[in-house]
Amino acid sequence: MDAAPEFSEEALEAGRLLFAGKAEFVLGVASLSGLPPSDRAEVCFAGRSNVGKSSLINALTGRAKLARSSAEPGRTRELNYFAIGDEGKLFLVDLPGFGYAKVSKTQTAAWTRLIKSYLRGRPSLRRVFLLVDARRGGLMDTDEEVMNLMDGAAVTYQVVLTKVDKVPKAEVEKTVAKITDKLKKRGAAHPVVRMTSAEKGFGIPELRAEIAGLAALG
Ligand SMILES: Nc1nc2c(ncn2[C@@H]2O[C@H](COP(=O)(O)OP(=O)(O)OP(=O)(O)O)[C@@H](O)[C@H]2O)c(=O)[nH]1
Ligand SMILES: [Mg+2]
């Protein structure tokens, strides 16, 4: 399993440097009016509740407790903004999970509305990383629903498999192939599916390089 044959040493080094700089929590946003100005490159982490969004942010930044992760789904309740790199030149955004039934219906509907308007209307959003738990073996309906929205709004997104440490290699590769095939039919999808384990650090340098490339776009 090769996490990323396509990155040069320079790109990997740029990723390492970006995330070796500062990483700070900036603010939690509960409604669109609370969003910070769109004044720098931004990437966000979306996906079903408990998929590992907060853990992935912690692995990328190498700070175990920057974003609050939990075995109990529904941990992240706001759009949490983190400033990364010296001068905080990049925003990473940790989103609340979707598809979590245990919080009230009204609360879920409010989050879903907030996430959807954010995904559709954020000018500085360079890419959405859509996280999918490798153990699921493919996309869930809620993933496809968010993809429809992003295709409609022409917001680029990239699928990232999480928790690959939990699944045999051959199975992970099968899942990647299956998802890659589905992405071909989608307008705004990045063609490459990334494999990661926040737990073991697998695929983390490559994802850092990917993000550093997006941050460098200006
Ligand atoms: N084995 C393994 N477990 C992981 C990995 N990433 C996350 N987890 C576990 O999965 C659970 C959920 O992780 P979170 O990072 O809180 O998930 P989240 O997507 O932020 O969840 P919400 O905020 O509820 O939407 C935690 O118990 C993590 O320890 C991984 O790479 N490998
Ligand atoms: Mg979370």
Short mmCIF file of C-alpha atoms and ligand atoms in Angstrom, two decimals:
data_model
loop_
_atom_site.label_atom_id
_atom_site.label_comp_id
_atom_site.label_asym_id
_atom_site.label_seq_id
_atom_site.Cartn_x
_atom_site.Cartn_y
_atom_site.Cartn_z
CA MET A 1 0.00 0.00 0.00
CA ASP A 2 1.64 3.20 -1.16
CA ALA A 3 0.07 6.33 0.31
CA ALA A 4 1.27 8.67 -2.40
CA PRO A 5 3.61 7.84 -5.21
CA GLU A 6 2.98 11.26 -6.75
CA PHE A 7 4.62 13.56 -4.18
CA SER A 8 8.14 14.85 -4.62
CA GLU A 9 10.56 15.18 -1.69
CA GLU A 10 10.10 18.96 -1.97
CA ALA A 11 6.33 18.72 -1.69
CA LEU A 12 6.58 16.43 1.33
CA GLU A 13 9.05 18.82 2.92
CA ALA A 14 6.71 21.79 2.28
CA GLY A 15 3.96 19.84 4.04
CA ARG A 16 6.20 19.02 6.96
CA LEU A 17 7.26 22.65 7.33
CA LEU A 18 3.73 24.03 7.16
CA PHE A 19 2.53 21.77 9.95
CA ALA A 20 5.69 22.16 12.01
CA GLY A 21 4.74 25.82 12.41
CA LYS A 22 2.02 27.17 14.65
CA ALA A 23 -1.33 25.43 15.02
CA GLU A 24 -3.88 27.29 17.08
CA PHE A 25 -7.56 27.09 17.77
CA VAL A 26 -9.13 30.34 16.54
CA LEU A 27 -12.86 30.08 17.12
CA GLY A 28 -15.94 27.90 17.05
CA VAL A 29 -18.69 29.01 14.72
CA ALA A 30 -22.31 28.13 15.41
CA SER A 31 -23.96 30.22 12.69
CA LEU A 32 -22.92 31.61 9.33
CA SER A 33 -22.81 35.16 10.64
CA GLY A 34 -19.99 34.10 12.94
CA LEU A 35 -17.59 33.01 10.19
CA PRO A 36 -14.22 34.77 10.17
CA PRO A 37 -13.35 36.85 7.07
CA SER A 38 -12.44 34.81 3.96
CA ASP A 39 -8.95 36.28 3.98
CA ARG A 40 -6.74 33.20 3.56
CA ALA A 41 -6.72 29.73 2.09
CA GLU A 42 -9.05 27.34 3.86
CA VAL A 43 -9.62 23.57 3.80
CA CYS A 44 -12.18 21.64 5.80
CA PHE A 45 -12.81 18.12 7.02
CA ALA A 46 -16.29 16.79 6.52
CA GLY A 47 -17.78 13.36 7.03
CA ARG A 48 -20.07 11.23 9.11
CA SER A 49 -19.95 11.48 12.84
CA ASN A 50 -17.12 9.45 14.41
CA VAL A 51 -15.30 9.02 11.08
CA GLY A 52 -12.15 10.59 12.55
CA LYS A 53 -12.17 14.25 11.45
CA SER A 54 -10.85 15.68 14.70
CA SER A 55 -8.30 12.87 15.07
CA LEU A 56 -6.99 13.55 11.57
CA ILE A 57 -6.49 17.24 12.37
CA ASN A 58 -4.58 16.25 15.49
CA ALA A 59 -2.41 13.85 13.50
CA LEU A 60 -1.69 16.47 10.82
CA THR A 61 -0.67 19.07 13.36
CA GLY A 62 1.09 16.58 15.62
CA ARG A 63 -0.87 17.97 18.59
CA ALA A 64 -2.85 15.22 20.25
CA LYS A 65 -5.43 17.50 21.84
CA LEU A 66 -5.84 20.38 19.43
CA ALA A 67 -9.21 19.24 18.09
CA ARG A 68 -11.40 17.38 20.55
CA SER A 69 -11.88 13.78 19.49
CA SER A 70 -14.03 11.23 21.24
CA ALA A 71 -15.28 7.67 21.04
CA GLU A 72 -18.73 9.15 21.54
CA PRO A 73 -20.14 10.42 18.21
CA GLY A 74 -21.32 14.02 18.02
CA ARG A 75 -18.30 15.44 19.80
CA THR A 76 -17.68 18.37 17.46
CA ARG A 77 -20.62 20.75 17.63
CA GLU A 78 -19.46 23.85 15.81
CA LEU A 79 -17.31 24.71 12.82
CA ASN A 80 -13.99 24.83 14.61
CA TYR A 81 -11.36 27.05 13.00
CA PHE A 82 -7.64 26.38 13.41
CA ALA A 83 -4.90 28.67 12.08
CA ILE A 84 -1.92 26.76 10.74
CA GLY A 85 1.62 27.77 9.91
CA ASP A 86 3.55 30.88 10.75
CA GLU A 87 1.31 33.94 10.49
CA GLY A 88 -1.57 31.45 10.55
CA LYS A 89 -1.65 31.48 6.78
CA LEU A 90 -4.08 28.60 6.45
CA PHE A 91 -7.41 27.83 8.08
CA LEU A 92 -8.25 24.19 8.82
CA VAL A 93 -11.89 23.72 9.68
CA ASP A 94 -13.20 20.79 11.71
CA LEU A 95 -16.89 20.30 10.94
CA PRO A 96 -19.55 18.63 13.06
CA GLY A 97 -20.32 15.15 11.77
CA PHE A 98 -23.40 14.48 9.74
CA GLY A 99 -25.66 11.44 9.95
CA TYR A 100 -25.62 11.16 13.70
CA ALA A 101 -29.00 10.16 15.03
CA LYS A 102 -28.49 10.48 18.76
CA VAL A 103 -28.65 14.26 19.05
CA SER A 104 -32.10 15.81 18.65
CA LYS A 105 -33.65 16.12 15.20
CA THR A 106 -33.80 19.90 15.52
CA GLN A 107 -30.10 20.04 16.40
CA THR A 108 -29.17 17.75 13.50
CA ALA A 109 -31.23 19.83 11.08
CA ALA A 110 -29.57 23.02 12.31
CA TRP A 111 -26.05 21.57 11.86
CA THR A 112 -26.89 20.18 8.46
CA ARG A 113 -28.18 23.56 7.33
CA LEU A 114 -25.11 25.32 8.65
CA ILE A 115 -22.68 22.84 7.06
CA LYS A 116 -24.48 22.94 3.74
CA SER A 117 -24.54 26.73 3.50
CA TYR A 118 -20.90 26.84 4.55
CA LEU A 119 -19.84 24.29 1.92
CA ARG A 120 -21.77 26.09 -0.78
CA GLY A 121 -20.78 29.65 -0.05
CA ARG A 122 -17.25 29.95 1.27
CA PRO A 123 -15.10 31.77 -1.32
CA SER A 124 -11.73 30.89 0.23
CA LEU A 125 -12.51 27.18 0.60
CA ARG A 126 -9.88 25.45 -1.53
CA ARG A 127 -10.91 21.87 -0.95
CA VAL A 128 -13.21 19.79 1.18
CA PHE A 129 -11.71 16.59 2.49
CA LEU A 130 -14.56 14.15 2.73
CA LEU A 131 -13.63 11.48 5.23
CA VAL A 132 -14.88 7.93 4.91
CA ASP A 133 -14.25 5.21 7.49
CA ALA A 134 -12.30 2.42 5.74
CA ARG A 135 -14.32 -0.16 7.69
CA ARG A 136 -17.49 0.84 5.81
CA GLY A 137 -16.07 -0.52 2.58
CA GLY A 138 -17.49 2.29 0.46
CA LEU A 139 -19.58 5.45 0.38
CA MET A 140 -22.69 5.80 2.51
CA ASP A 141 -25.86 7.59 1.39
CA THR A 142 -25.01 10.63 3.50
CA ASP A 143 -21.60 10.86 1.78
CA GLU A 144 -23.24 10.81 -1.62
CA GLU A 145 -25.69 13.45 -0.51
CA VAL A 146 -22.87 15.82 0.45
CA MET A 147 -21.10 15.01 -2.82
CA ASN A 148 -24.22 15.97 -4.77
CA LEU A 149 -24.24 19.28 -2.98
CA MET A 150 -20.57 19.96 -3.71
CA ASP A 151 -20.86 18.89 -7.34
CA GLY A 152 -23.79 21.30 -7.62
CA ALA A 153 -21.78 24.14 -6.10
CA ALA A 154 -18.54 23.22 -7.94
CA VAL A 155 -16.61 22.94 -4.68
CA THR A 156 -13.65 20.58 -5.09
CA TYR A 157 -13.61 17.68 -2.69
CA GLN A 158 -11.32 14.75 -2.11
CA VAL A 159 -12.17 11.49 -0.41
CA VAL A 160 -9.89 10.44 2.44
CA LEU A 161 -10.21 6.97 3.92
CA THR A 162 -9.66 6.98 7.67
CA LYS A 163 -8.75 4.22 10.15
CA VAL A 164 -7.01 2.07 7.54
CA ASP A 165 -5.13 0.44 10.46
CA LYS A 166 -8.40 -1.33 11.28
CA VAL A 167 -8.80 -3.06 7.92
CA PRO A 168 -6.65 -5.56 6.01
CA LYS A 169 -4.64 -3.98 3.21
CA ALA A 170 -6.34 -5.88 0.39
CA GLU A 171 -9.73 -4.74 1.58
CA VAL A 172 -8.62 -1.10 1.80
CA GLU A 173 -7.35 -1.30 -1.76
CA LYS A 174 -10.62 -2.77 -2.94
CA THR A 175 -12.52 0.06 -1.27
CA VAL A 176 -10.23 2.66 -2.84
CA ALA A 177 -10.79 1.15 -6.29
CA LYS A 178 -14.54 1.07 -5.80
CA ILE A 179 -14.75 4.69 -4.64
CA THR A 180 -12.30 5.89 -7.32
CA ASP A 181 -14.57 4.41 -9.93
CA LYS A 182 -17.62 6.21 -8.53
CA LEU A 183 -15.76 9.52 -8.43
CA LYS A 184 -15.19 9.42 -12.19
CA LYS A 185 -18.83 10.30 -12.70
CA ARG A 186 -18.67 13.33 -10.45
CA GLY A 187 -17.82 16.81 -11.62
CA ALA A 188 -16.12 18.32 -8.58
CA ALA A 189 -14.37 15.27 -7.16
CA HIS A 190 -10.59 15.03 -6.99
CA PRO A 191 -9.70 11.72 -8.68
CA VAL A 192 -7.28 10.48 -5.99
CA VAL A 193 -8.59 8.76 -2.85
CA ARG A 194 -6.16 9.10 0.05
CA MET A 195 -5.61 6.43 2.68
CA THR A 196 -4.85 7.50 6.23
CA SER A 197 -4.50 6.29 9.77
CA ALA A 198 -4.43 9.03 12.39
CA GLU A 199 -3.55 6.32 14.87
CA LYS A 200 -0.48 4.99 13.04
CA GLY A 201 0.48 8.10 11.07
CA PHE A 202 -0.04 6.37 7.76
CA GLY A 203 -0.65 8.78 4.86
CA ILE A 204 -0.21 11.84 7.09
CA PRO A 205 2.95 13.30 5.43
CA GLU A 206 1.23 12.97 2.06
CA LEU A 207 -1.94 14.71 3.24
CA ARG A 208 0.23 17.49 4.70
CA ALA A 209 1.91 17.86 1.29
CA GLU A 210 -1.47 17.97 -0.42
CA ILE A 211 -2.67 20.74 1.91
CA ALA A 212 0.58 22.70 1.65
CA GLY A 213 0.11 22.70 -2.12
CA LEU A 214 -3.35 24.23 -1.68
CA ALA A 215 -2.10 26.81 0.82
CA ALA A 216 0.63 27.89 -1.58
CA LEU A 217 -1.91 28.79 -4.26
CA GLY A 218 -2.01 32.32 -2.86
N1 LIG B 1 -7.97 2.85 14.99
C1 LIG B 1 -8.17 4.12 14.67
N2 LIG B 1 -9.07 4.84 15.35
C2 LIG B 1 -9.28 6.13 15.00
C3 LIG B 1 -8.54 6.73 13.94
N3 LIG B 1 -8.97 8.00 13.81
C4 LIG B 1 -9.92 8.19 14.76
N4 LIG B 1 -10.12 7.07 15.49
C5 LIG B 1 -11.08 6.90 16.61
O1 LIG B 1 -12.39 7.16 16.15
C6 LIG B 1 -13.17 7.83 17.14
C7 LIG B 1 -13.77 9.09 16.58
O2 LIG B 1 -12.75 10.02 16.26
P1 LIG B 1 -13.04 11.59 16.13
O3 LIG B 1 -11.79 12.17 15.58
O4 LIG B 1 -13.58 12.16 17.38
O5 LIG B 1 -14.20 11.60 15.02
P2 LIG B 1 -14.99 12.85 14.43
O6 LIG B 1 -15.22 12.57 12.99
O7 LIG B 1 -14.30 14.12 14.76
O8 LIG B 1 -16.38 12.73 15.22
P3 LIG B 1 -17.50 13.88 15.48
O9 LIG B 1 -16.82 15.09 16.01
O10 LIG B 1 -18.39 13.22 16.46
O11 LIG B 1 -18.18 14.11 14.18
C8 LIG B 1 -12.22 8.06 18.32
O12 LIG B 1 -12.44 7.04 19.26
C9 LIG B 1 -10.84 7.95 17.69
O13 LIG B 1 -9.86 7.51 18.59
C10 LIG B 1 -7.57 5.92 13.26
O14 LIG B 1 -6.87 6.34 12.33
N5 LIG B 1 -7.43 4.63 13.66
MG MG B 2 -14.95 15.78 15.70
#
